[in-house]
Coordinates of C-alpha atoms and ligand atoms in Angstrom, one line a residue:
X1 CA 0.0 0.0 0.0
X2 CA 2.7 2.5 -1.0
X3 CA 2.1 5.9 -2.3
X4 CA 3.4 6.3 -5.9
X5 CA 4.8 9.2 -7.8
X6 CA 2.2 9.1 -10.6
X7 CA -1.3 8.6 -9.3
X8 CA -4.0 7.0 -11.5
X9 CA -7.8 7.1 -11.8
X10 CA -9.7 4.1 -10.6
X11 CA -12.4 3.3 -13.2
X12 CA -14.2 0.1 -13.6
X13 CA -11.9 -1.7 -11.2
X14 CA -8.7 -0.7 -13.0
X15 CA -6.0 1.9 -12.2
X16 CA -5.8 4.0 -15.4
X17 CA -4.0 7.2 -16.5
X18 CA -6.1 10.2 -17.5
X19 CA -7.1 10.3 -21.2
X20 CA -5.6 13.8 -21.5
X21 CA -2.2 12.5 -20.4
X22 CA -1.9 15.7 -18.3
X23 CA -1.1 15.8 -14.6
X24 CA -1.4 18.0 -11.6
X25 CA 1.7 18.7 -9.5
X26 CA 1.5 17.7 -5.8
X27 CA 3.5 19.5 -3.2
X28 CA 4.5 18.3 0.3
X29 CA 3.4 21.4 2.3
X30 CA 5.8 20.7 5.1
X31 CA 8.8 20.6 2.7
X32 CA 7.6 23.0 0.1
X33 CA 8.6 20.7 -2.8
X34 CA 6.9 18.7 -5.5
X35 CA 6.6 15.0 -4.6
X36 CA 4.0 13.4 -6.9
X37 CA 1.6 14.0 -9.8
X38 CA -2.1 13.3 -10.0
X39 CA -4.2 12.8 -13.1
X40 CA -5.7 16.0 -14.6
X41 CA -8.9 14.3 -15.7
X42 CA -11.5 15.8 -17.9
X43 CA -15.1 15.1 -18.9
X44 CA -14.0 12.1 -21.0
X45 CA -12.6 10.3 -17.9
X46 CA -15.8 11.2 -16.0
X47 CA -17.9 9.8 -18.8
X48 CA -16.1 6.5 -18.6
X49 CA -16.5 6.4 -14.8
X50 CA -20.2 7.1 -15.0
X51 CA -20.6 4.5 -17.7
X52 CA -18.8 1.9 -15.5
X53 CA -20.9 2.9 -12.5
X54 CA -24.1 2.7 -14.5
X55 CA -23.2 -0.8 -15.7
X56 CA -22.4 -2.0 -12.2
X57 CA -25.6 -0.6 -10.6
X58 CA -28.1 -3.3 -11.4
X59 CA -26.0 -6.0 -9.8
X60 CA -24.7 -4.0 -6.8
X61 CA -28.1 -2.6 -5.9
X62 CA -29.5 -6.2 -5.8
X63 CA -26.5 -8.0 -4.4
X64 CA -27.9 -7.9 -0.9
X65 CA -27.0 -6.2 2.3
X66 CA -24.9 -9.1 3.6
X67 CA -22.6 -9.0 0.6
X68 CA -22.3 -5.2 0.7
X69 CA -21.6 -5.5 4.4
X70 CA -18.9 -8.1 3.9
X71 CA -17.1 -6.2 1.1
X72 CA -17.2 -2.9 3.0
X73 CA -15.9 -4.5 6.2
X74 CA -13.1 -6.0 4.2
X75 CA -12.2 -2.6 2.8
X76 CA -12.2 -1.2 6.3
X77 CA -10.0 -4.0 7.6
X78 CA -7.5 -3.3 4.8
X79 CA -7.3 0.4 5.7
X80 CA -6.8 -0.5 9.3
X81 CA -4.1 -3.1 8.4
X82 CA -2.2 -0.4 6.5
X83 CA -3.0 2.4 9.0
X84 CA 0.6 3.5 9.2
X85 CA 1.0 3.8 5.4
X86 CA -2.2 5.7 5.0
X87 CA -1.3 8.0 7.9
X88 CA 2.1 8.8 6.5
X89 CA 0.6 9.5 3.1
X90 CA -2.0 11.8 4.7
X91 CA 0.6 13.7 6.5
X92 CA 2.9 14.1 3.5
X93 CA -0.1 15.3 1.4
X94 CA -1.6 17.8 3.9
X95 CA 1.2 18.8 6.3
X96 CA -0.9 17.8 9.3
X97 CA 0.8 16.2 12.4
X98 CA 1.3 12.5 12.0
X99 CA -0.3 12.0 15.5
X100 CA -3.6 13.4 14.0
X101 CA -3.4 11.2 10.9
X102 CA -2.8 8.2 13.1
X103 CA -5.4 8.8 15.7
X104 CA -8.1 10.7 13.9
X105 CA -8.0 10.8 10.1
X106 CA -7.3 7.2 9.3
X107 CA -9.2 5.5 12.2
X108 CA -12.2 7.5 11.4
X109 CA -12.0 6.5 7.7
X110 CA -12.3 2.8 8.5
X111 CA -14.9 3.5 11.2
X112 CA -17.0 5.3 8.5
X113 CA -17.0 2.2 6.3
X114 CA -17.8 -0.1 9.3
X115 CA -20.5 2.2 10.6
X116 CA -22.5 2.5 7.4
X117 CA -22.0 -1.2 6.4
X118 CA -23.7 -1.9 9.7
X119 CA -26.2 1.0 9.7
X120 CA -27.8 -0.2 6.5
X121 CA -28.8 -3.5 8.2
X122 CA -30.8 -1.4 10.8
X123 CA -32.3 1.0 8.3
X124 CA -36.1 0.7 8.0
X125 CA -38.9 2.5 6.3
X126 CA -42.3 3.7 7.4
X127 CA -45.8 2.3 7.0
X128 CA -49.0 4.5 7.4
X129 CA -52.3 2.8 7.9
X130 CA -55.5 4.4 6.7
X131 CA -58.1 2.9 9.0
X132 CA -60.3 0.4 7.2
X133 CA -59.2 1.7 3.8
X134 CA -55.6 1.1 2.9
X135 CA -52.0 0.6 4.0
X136 CA -49.2 2.8 2.7
X137 CA -45.6 1.5 2.9
X138 CA -42.5 3.3 1.8
X139 CA -39.8 1.7 -0.2
X140 CA -36.3 3.3 0.2
X141 CA -34.5 2.4 -3.0
X142 CA -31.0 3.2 -4.1
X143 CA -30.8 6.1 -6.5
X144 CA -28.3 4.9 -9.1
X145 CA -25.1 6.7 -9.9
X146 CA -24.2 9.3 -7.3
X147 CA -21.3 11.8 -7.1
X148 CA -19.2 12.5 -4.0
X149 CA -16.8 15.5 -3.9
X150 CA -14.6 16.2 -0.9
X151 CA -12.0 18.8 0.3
X152 CA -8.4 18.8 1.4
X153 CA -8.6 19.4 5.1
X154 CA -9.6 15.9 6.2
X155 CA -9.1 14.0 3.0
X156 CA -9.8 10.3 3.6
X157 CA -12.0 11.0 6.6
X158 CA -14.5 13.1 4.5
X159 CA -14.1 11.0 1.4
X160 CA -15.2 7.8 3.1
X161 CA -17.9 9.7 5.1
X162 CA -19.6 10.2 1.8
X163 CA -18.7 7.1 -0.1
X164 CA -19.7 4.7 2.7
X165 CA -23.4 5.5 3.0
X166 CA -23.7 5.8 -0.8
X167 CA -22.3 2.3 -1.3
X168 CA -24.1 0.8 1.7
X169 CA -27.5 2.0 0.4
X170 CA -26.8 0.2 -2.9
X171 CA -25.6 3.1 -5.2
X172 CA -22.6 3.2 -7.4
X173 CA -20.3 6.1 -7.0
X174 CA -18.1 8.5 -9.0
X175 CA -16.0 10.3 -6.4
X176 CA -13.4 13.0 -6.6
X177 CA -11.0 13.9 -3.8
X178 CA -9.4 17.4 -3.6
X179 CA -6.7 17.9 -6.3
X180 CA -4.5 19.3 -3.5
X181 CA -4.6 16.1 -1.4
X182 CA -5.5 13.1 -3.5
X183 CA -3.0 10.5 -2.2
X184 CA -5.0 8.6 0.3
X185 CA -8.0 8.4 -2.1
X186 CA -5.5 6.8 -4.6
X187 CA -4.5 4.3 -1.8
X188 CA -8.2 3.6 -1.3
X189 CA -8.4 2.6 -4.9
X190 CA -5.7 0.0 -4.3
X191 CA -7.5 -1.1 -1.2
X192 CA -10.7 -1.6 -3.2
X193 CA -8.9 -3.8 -5.6
X194 CA -7.5 -5.9 -2.7
X195 CA -10.9 -6.1 -1.0
X196 CA -12.6 -7.3 -4.2
X197 CA -15.0 -4.5 -4.6
X198 CA -16.8 -5.3 -7.9
X199 CA -15.6 -3.2 -10.9
X200 CA -17.5 0.0 -11.4
X201 CA -19.1 0.1 -8.0
X202 CA -16.7 2.8 -6.8
X203 CA -14.8 5.0 -9.3
X204 CA -12.3 7.6 -8.2
X205 CA -11.5 10.4 -10.5
X206 CA -8.6 12.9 -9.8
X207 CA -8.6 16.4 -11.3
X208 CA -9.4 20.0 -10.8
X209 CA -12.7 21.1 -9.4
X210 CA -13.9 23.3 -12.2
X211 CA -13.0 20.6 -14.8
X212 CA -13.4 17.1 -13.4
X213 CA -15.5 18.1 -10.4
X214 CA -17.9 20.1 -12.6
X215 CA -18.1 17.3 -15.1
X216 CA -19.5 15.0 -12.4
X217 CA -22.0 17.6 -11.3
X218 CA -23.1 18.3 -14.9
X219 CA -23.4 14.6 -15.9
X220 CA -27.1 13.9 -16.5
X221 CA -26.7 10.3 -15.2
X222 CA -25.4 11.4 -11.8
X223 CA -28.6 11.7 -9.8
X224 CA -27.4 12.9 -6.4
X225 CA -24.4 14.9 -5.3
X226 CA -22.8 15.0 -1.8
X227 CA -20.3 17.8 -1.5
X228 CA -18.1 19.2 1.2
X229 CA -16.0 22.3 0.5
X230 CA -16.1 26.1 0.3
X231 CA -19.4 28.1 0.3
X232 CA -18.7 29.7 -3.1
X233 CA -18.1 26.3 -4.7
X234 CA -21.3 25.0 -3.1
X235 CA -23.1 28.0 -4.6
X236 CA -21.8 27.1 -8.1
X237 CA -22.7 23.4 -7.7
X238 CA -26.2 24.3 -6.6
X239 CA -26.7 26.5 -9.6
X240 CA -25.8 23.7 -12.0
X241 CA -27.5 20.9 -10.1
X242 CA -30.8 22.6 -9.2
X243 CA -32.2 23.0 -12.7
X244 CA -31.4 19.3 -13.3
X245 CA -33.4 18.4 -10.2
X246 CA -30.5 16.5 -8.6
X247 CA -30.6 15.6 -5.0
X248 CA -28.0 17.8 -3.2
X249 CA -26.2 17.6 0.2
X250 CA -23.9 20.5 0.7
X251 CA -21.6 20.8 3.7
X252 CA -19.9 24.2 3.4
X253 CA -17.9 26.7 5.5
X254 CA -18.3 27.9 9.0
X255 CA -17.4 30.8 11.3
X256 CA -18.2 29.1 14.5
X257 CA -18.6 30.8 17.9
X258 CA -17.1 29.4 21.0
X259 CA -19.1 30.9 23.9
X260 CA -17.4 30.7 27.3
X261 CA -19.3 31.6 30.5
X262 CA -17.5 32.4 33.7
X263 CA -19.0 29.5 35.6
X264 CA -17.4 26.8 33.2
X265 CA -14.8 24.2 34.2
X266 CA -11.8 26.4 33.4
X267 CA -9.2 23.6 32.9
X268 CA -11.4 21.5 30.7
X269 CA -12.5 24.5 28.7
X270 CA -8.9 25.8 28.2
X271 CA -7.5 22.4 27.0
X272 CA -10.4 21.9 24.6
X273 CA -10.4 25.6 23.4
X274 CA -6.7 25.2 22.4
X275 CA -7.8 22.2 20.4
X276 CA -10.9 23.7 18.9
X277 CA -8.9 26.8 17.8
X278 CA -5.8 25.2 16.3
X279 CA -6.3 21.5 15.6
X280 CA -5.3 20.6 12.1
X281 CA -3.9 24.2 11.9
X282 CA -7.4 25.5 12.3
X283 CA -8.4 23.9 9.0
X284 CA -11.5 22.1 10.2
X285 CA -14.9 23.6 9.3
X286 CA -15.9 23.0 12.9
X287 CA -13.1 24.9 14.5
X288 CA -14.3 27.7 16.9
X289 CA -12.7 30.8 15.3
X290 CA -14.7 33.5 17.3
X291 CA -14.2 33.1 21.0
X292 CA -16.6 35.0 23.2
X293 CA -15.7 35.1 26.9
X294 CA -18.0 36.4 29.7
X295 CA -16.5 39.6 31.2
X296 CA -15.5 38.4 34.7
X297 CA -13.4 35.6 33.1
X298 CA -12.0 37.6 30.2
X299 CA -8.6 38.7 31.5
X300 CA -7.8 35.4 33.2
X301 CA -8.8 33.5 30.0
X302 CA -6.8 35.8 27.8
X303 CA -3.6 35.5 29.9
X304 CA -3.8 31.7 30.1
X305 CA -4.9 31.2 26.5
X306 CA -2.0 33.3 25.1
X307 CA 0.5 31.6 27.3
X308 CA -0.6 28.1 26.3
X309 CA -0.8 29.1 22.6
X310 CA 2.8 30.3 22.7
X311 CA 3.8 26.9 24.0
X312 CA 2.3 25.0 21.1
X313 CA 5.0 23.5 18.9
X314 CA 4.8 24.3 15.3
X315 CA 7.1 22.2 13.1
X316 CA 7.8 19.0 11.3
X317 CA 4.5 17.1 11.1
X318 CA 6.3 13.7 11.1
X319 CA 7.4 14.4 14.7
X320 CA 5.2 13.0 17.4
X321 CA 5.7 16.1 19.5
X322 CA 4.4 18.6 16.9
X323 CA 1.1 20.3 17.7
X324 CA 0.7 22.3 14.4
X325 CA 2.1 21.2 11.1
X326 CA 2.1 23.1 7.8
X327 CA -1.0 24.7 6.3
X328 CA -2.1 23.0 3.1
X329 CA -0.5 25.3 0.5
X330 CA 1.5 28.5 -0.1
X331 CA -1.5 30.1 -1.6
X332 CA -3.6 29.2 1.5
X333 CA -1.0 30.6 3.8
X334 CA -1.0 33.9 1.8
X335 CA -4.8 34.0 2.2
X336 CA -4.6 33.5 6.0
X337 CA -1.9 36.1 6.4
X338 CA -4.0 38.6 4.4
X339 CA -6.7 38.2 7.0
X340 CA -4.2 39.0 9.8
X341 CA -3.4 42.2 7.9
X342 CA -7.1 42.9 7.5
X343 CA -7.6 42.4 11.2
X344 CA -4.9 44.9 12.0
X345 CA -6.5 47.5 9.6
X346 CA -9.9 46.9 11.3
X347 CA -8.3 47.8 14.7
X348 CA -7.4 44.3 16.0
X349 CA -4.4 43.7 18.3
X350 CA -2.4 40.6 17.6
X351 CA -1.7 39.0 21.0
X352 CA 0.5 36.3 19.6
X353 CA 1.5 34.8 16.3
X354 CA 0.3 36.6 13.2
X355 CA 3.3 35.6 11.2
X356 CA 5.2 32.8 9.4
X357 CA 6.8 30.3 11.7
X358 CA 10.4 29.7 10.7
X359 CA 11.0 26.0 10.9
X360 CA 14.6 25.1 9.9
X361 CA 16.3 22.0 8.4
X362 CA 14.3 20.0 5.9
X363 CA 11.2 22.0 6.7
X364 CA 12.8 25.4 5.9
X365 CA 10.6 25.9 2.8
X366 CA 7.4 24.5 4.3
X367 CA 4.2 26.5 4.8
X368 CA 4.1 27.1 8.5
X369 CA 2.3 29.7 10.5
X370 CA 2.3 30.6 14.2
X371 CA -1.1 30.1 15.9
X372 CA -2.6 33.6 16.2
X373 CA -4.9 35.3 18.7
X374 CA -6.4 38.7 17.9
X375 CA -8.5 40.9 20.2
X376 CA -10.2 44.3 20.0
X377 CA -12.4 43.6 17.0
X378 CA -16.1 44.3 16.6
X379 CA -18.3 41.3 16.0
X380 CA -19.4 42.6 12.6
X381 CA -16.0 43.4 11.0
X382 CA -14.9 41.3 8.1
X383 CA -12.3 39.4 10.1
X384 CA -15.2 38.2 12.4
X385 CA -17.6 37.5 9.5
X386 CA -15.5 35.7 6.9
X387 CA -14.1 32.2 7.0
X388 CA -10.3 32.3 7.4
X389 CA -9.8 28.5 7.7
X390 CA -6.4 28.7 9.4
X391 CA -4.8 28.9 12.9
X392 CA -6.3 32.4 13.6
X393 CA -8.9 33.1 16.3
X394 CA -10.4 36.3 17.7
X395 CA -11.4 36.8 21.3
X396 CA -14.1 39.2 22.6
X397 CA -15.7 39.9 25.9
X398 CA -19.5 39.9 26.5
X399 CA -21.8 40.8 29.4
X400 CA -25.1 39.1 28.8
X401 CA -26.7 36.0 27.1
X402 CA -28.7 38.2 24.8
X403 CA -25.6 40.1 23.7
X404 CA -23.5 37.1 23.0
X405 CA -26.4 35.4 21.2
X406 CA -26.6 38.4 18.9
X407 CA -22.8 38.3 18.2
X408 CA -22.9 34.5 17.6
X409 CA -25.8 34.6 15.2
X410 CA -24.6 37.7 13.3
X411 CA -22.7 35.8 10.6
X412 CA -23.9 34.3 7.4
X413 CA -22.8 30.8 8.5
X414 CA -24.5 28.4 10.9
X415 CA -22.4 25.2 11.2
X416 CA -21.4 24.6 14.8
X417 CA -21.2 26.2 18.2
X418 CA -19.6 25.4 21.5
X419 CA -21.0 26.6 24.8
X420 CA -19.0 26.4 28.0
X421 CA -21.1 26.6 31.2
X422 CA -22.1 24.6 34.2
X423 CA -25.6 26.2 34.2
X424 CA -27.7 23.5 32.6
X425 CA -30.7 25.7 31.8
X426 CA -28.6 28.4 30.3
X427 CA -26.9 25.8 28.1
X428 CA -30.2 24.5 26.9
X429 CA -31.6 28.0 26.4
X430 CA -28.6 29.0 24.3
X431 CA -28.6 25.8 22.3
X432 CA -32.1 26.3 21.3
X433 CA -31.6 29.9 20.0
X434 CA -28.3 29.5 18.3
X435 CA -28.1 29.4 14.5
X436 CA -26.1 26.2 14.0
X437 CA -26.7 22.6 12.9
X438 CA -24.4 21.2 15.6
X439 CA -24.1 22.5 19.2
X440 CA -21.5 21.2 21.7
X441 CA -22.0 21.9 25.4
X442 CA -18.8 21.5 27.5
X443 CA -17.0 19.6 24.7
X444 CA -15.9 19.9 21.1
X445 CA -15.8 17.5 18.1
X446 CA -17.3 14.7 20.2
X447 CA -19.0 12.9 17.4
X448 CA -21.5 10.1 17.5
X449 CA -21.8 8.9 13.9
X450 CA -25.6 8.3 14.3
X451 CA -26.4 12.0 14.8
X452 CA -27.4 14.4 12.0
X453 CA -24.5 16.5 10.9
X454 CA -24.5 19.7 8.8
X455 CA -25.1 23.4 8.8
X456 CA -27.8 26.0 8.3
X457 CA -27.7 29.4 6.4
X458 CA -24.6 29.6 4.2
X459 CA -23.1 26.5 5.9
X460 CA -25.0 24.2 3.8
X461 CA -28.1 22.3 2.8
X462 CA -29.2 18.9 4.1
X463 CA -27.7 16.6 6.8
X464 CA -25.2 13.8 6.7
X465 CA -24.6 11.1 9.3
X466 CA -26.5 8.1 10.5
X467 CA -29.9 7.6 9.0
X468 CA -29.9 11.0 7.5
X469 CA -27.2 9.9 5.1
X470 CA -29.0 6.7 4.2
X471 CA -32.2 8.7 3.6
X472 CA -30.2 11.1 1.3
X473 CA -28.8 8.2 -0.7
X474 CA -32.1 6.5 -1.2
X475 CA -35.3 7.5 -3.1
X476 CA -38.5 7.2 -1.1
X477 CA -41.3 5.6 -2.9
X478 CA -44.7 5.3 -1.3
X479 CA -46.9 2.4 -2.2
X480 CA -50.6 2.7 -1.3
X481 CA -52.6 -0.6 -1.2
X482 CA -56.3 -0.4 -0.9
X483 CA -58.1 -3.0 1.3
X484 CA -60.5 -4.9 -1.0
Ligands
TXE1 O1 -12.3 24.4 -1.6 P1 -13.2 24.1 -2.9 P2 -10.9 25.1 -1.6 C1 -13.3 26.5 2.6 C2 -12.2 27.3 3.2 C3 -11.2 27.4 2.1 C4 -12.2 27.6 0.9 C5 -11.6 27.2 -0.4 O2 -12.6 28.6 3.6 O3 -10.3 28.4 2.2 O4 -13.2 26.8 1.2 O5 -11.0 26.0 -0.3 C6 -14.0 20.7 -5.8 N1 -17.5 21.8 -9.4 N2 -13.3 25.1 2.8 O6 -10.7 26.1 -2.7 O7 -12.7 24.7 -4.1 C7 -12.5 20.7 -5.5 O8 -11.8 20.1 -6.5 C8 -17.3 20.7 -8.7 C9 -14.2 24.6 3.8 O9 -9.9 24.0 -1.6 O10 -14.6 24.2 -2.5 C10 -12.5 19.9 -4.2 O11 -12.5 18.5 -4.5 N3 -16.3 20.5 -7.8 C11 -14.3 23.2 3.8 C12 -13.7 20.4 -3.5 O12 -14.6 20.9 -4.5 C13 -15.5 21.6 -7.5 C14 -13.2 22.4 3.5 C15 -13.5 21.5 -2.4 O13 -12.8 22.5 -3.1 C16 -15.7 22.8 -8.2 C17 -12.3 23.0 2.5 C18 -16.7 22.9 -9.2 N4 -16.9 24.0 -9.9 C19 -12.4 24.3 2.2 N5 -14.7 23.6 -7.8 C20 -15.2 22.6 4.8 N6 -16.4 23.0 4.9 O14 -14.8 21.6 5.5 C21 -14.0 23.0 -6.8 N7 -14.5 21.7 -6.7

């Protein structure tokens, strides 16, 4: 299960080069150098993948839950067996600390497959009786060929999060990982071959979003799209897919509030807040990037948070003691730094970080940034309204629940929120009024795969996770039988 220098598409059970013969250059963000090449696929490759998926669908959709379960569990076992190879590949591709790849990204990927392989066996549909007249029962049938498109921040984790429910429900899939981080999706292709996944059931196309990604969205035979990525991309995808009446699940950006009341468990909150601010270099759509602290706690929080942030180790992601690795690309680092400049112009004071982290040796040319805390900004300035998607957070004091609720809900996004308090009624009151699809009380990123997951407002449309994902990847058909 070794990474290769020249990645291939996985179509109809075969590893094949792109028809164009062109490739995309892949950089190791922690080294700042080219290390591999991915296929620069076009509509022609997508057409072949859709054709293969369409041909595989009749058999796969009728093969039976037990067989689908067995094959998906085998695929999960292979990922687990090669966990170290997958983890190393993920870290090379993304710049994230190896500890994260080993303990979160890859374990969650095989869990996704196991979870949905099992969930489908517990999936049921409804029946509605019309007294003395008729019985309605609802069939939940696989849709056919579906498209799954995922981003670069949690590559295999999010790729499998979409593919697993689609396959478990009996669909055939054409999937595209991010062109910035395609290596573990390529390894997944090899794992599929080893697991004996029937040809055409899963097809993995590599390529640029506006070319290969868009070809998947536009293809008339792709009936449903599950997408995670930027809000602007989601908007473009919706504009193409809506007039074709495709089913859409969009998991987009976030600008999540972290609301800290003075009565919280300080130690637990501090340790988790460091994590929710800077895990994966702040490149998780669920990171809490706006931190609101109740006034009596503000100064104590600020002093401790800055002190602990300064102690975080930025550096070689292959080292087990690194807290923050590299951000995903040079371009992305520029974008993040431009927001720090904007924050200063808007009157913000940089309490720590705000600049490139100089990491020497083999990492001298890598894309590192110091974790950054900014204070003194209004809740409605651009820095506090737009998604930065890096290791940058703002801190702001508040006096009342009403005030902080207004701040929290003032953005266009509505993905997740964290609330820190030991006051149970307040936690429930806040949770009810907050604009977010996911609310954590006294914790962060504690995920039960059975729960609905997704955002409101510009953070997306639809919910993934558990039965929601299985509902999304099936077509409901009601059958009404009259009593005679
Ligand atoms: O994402 P894109 P990018 C946010 C974050 C980041 C910004 C842009 O703020 O800075 O989005 O990141 C494919 N048709 N998030 O540019 O472009 C693309 O190839 C079909 C939040 O990397 O949205 C990739 O596979 N597909 C986020 C996927 O979409 C298209 C995670 C995501 O890429 C396409 C990542 C098109 N026209 C970034 N254009 C989260 N919510 O977790 C692109 N793609």
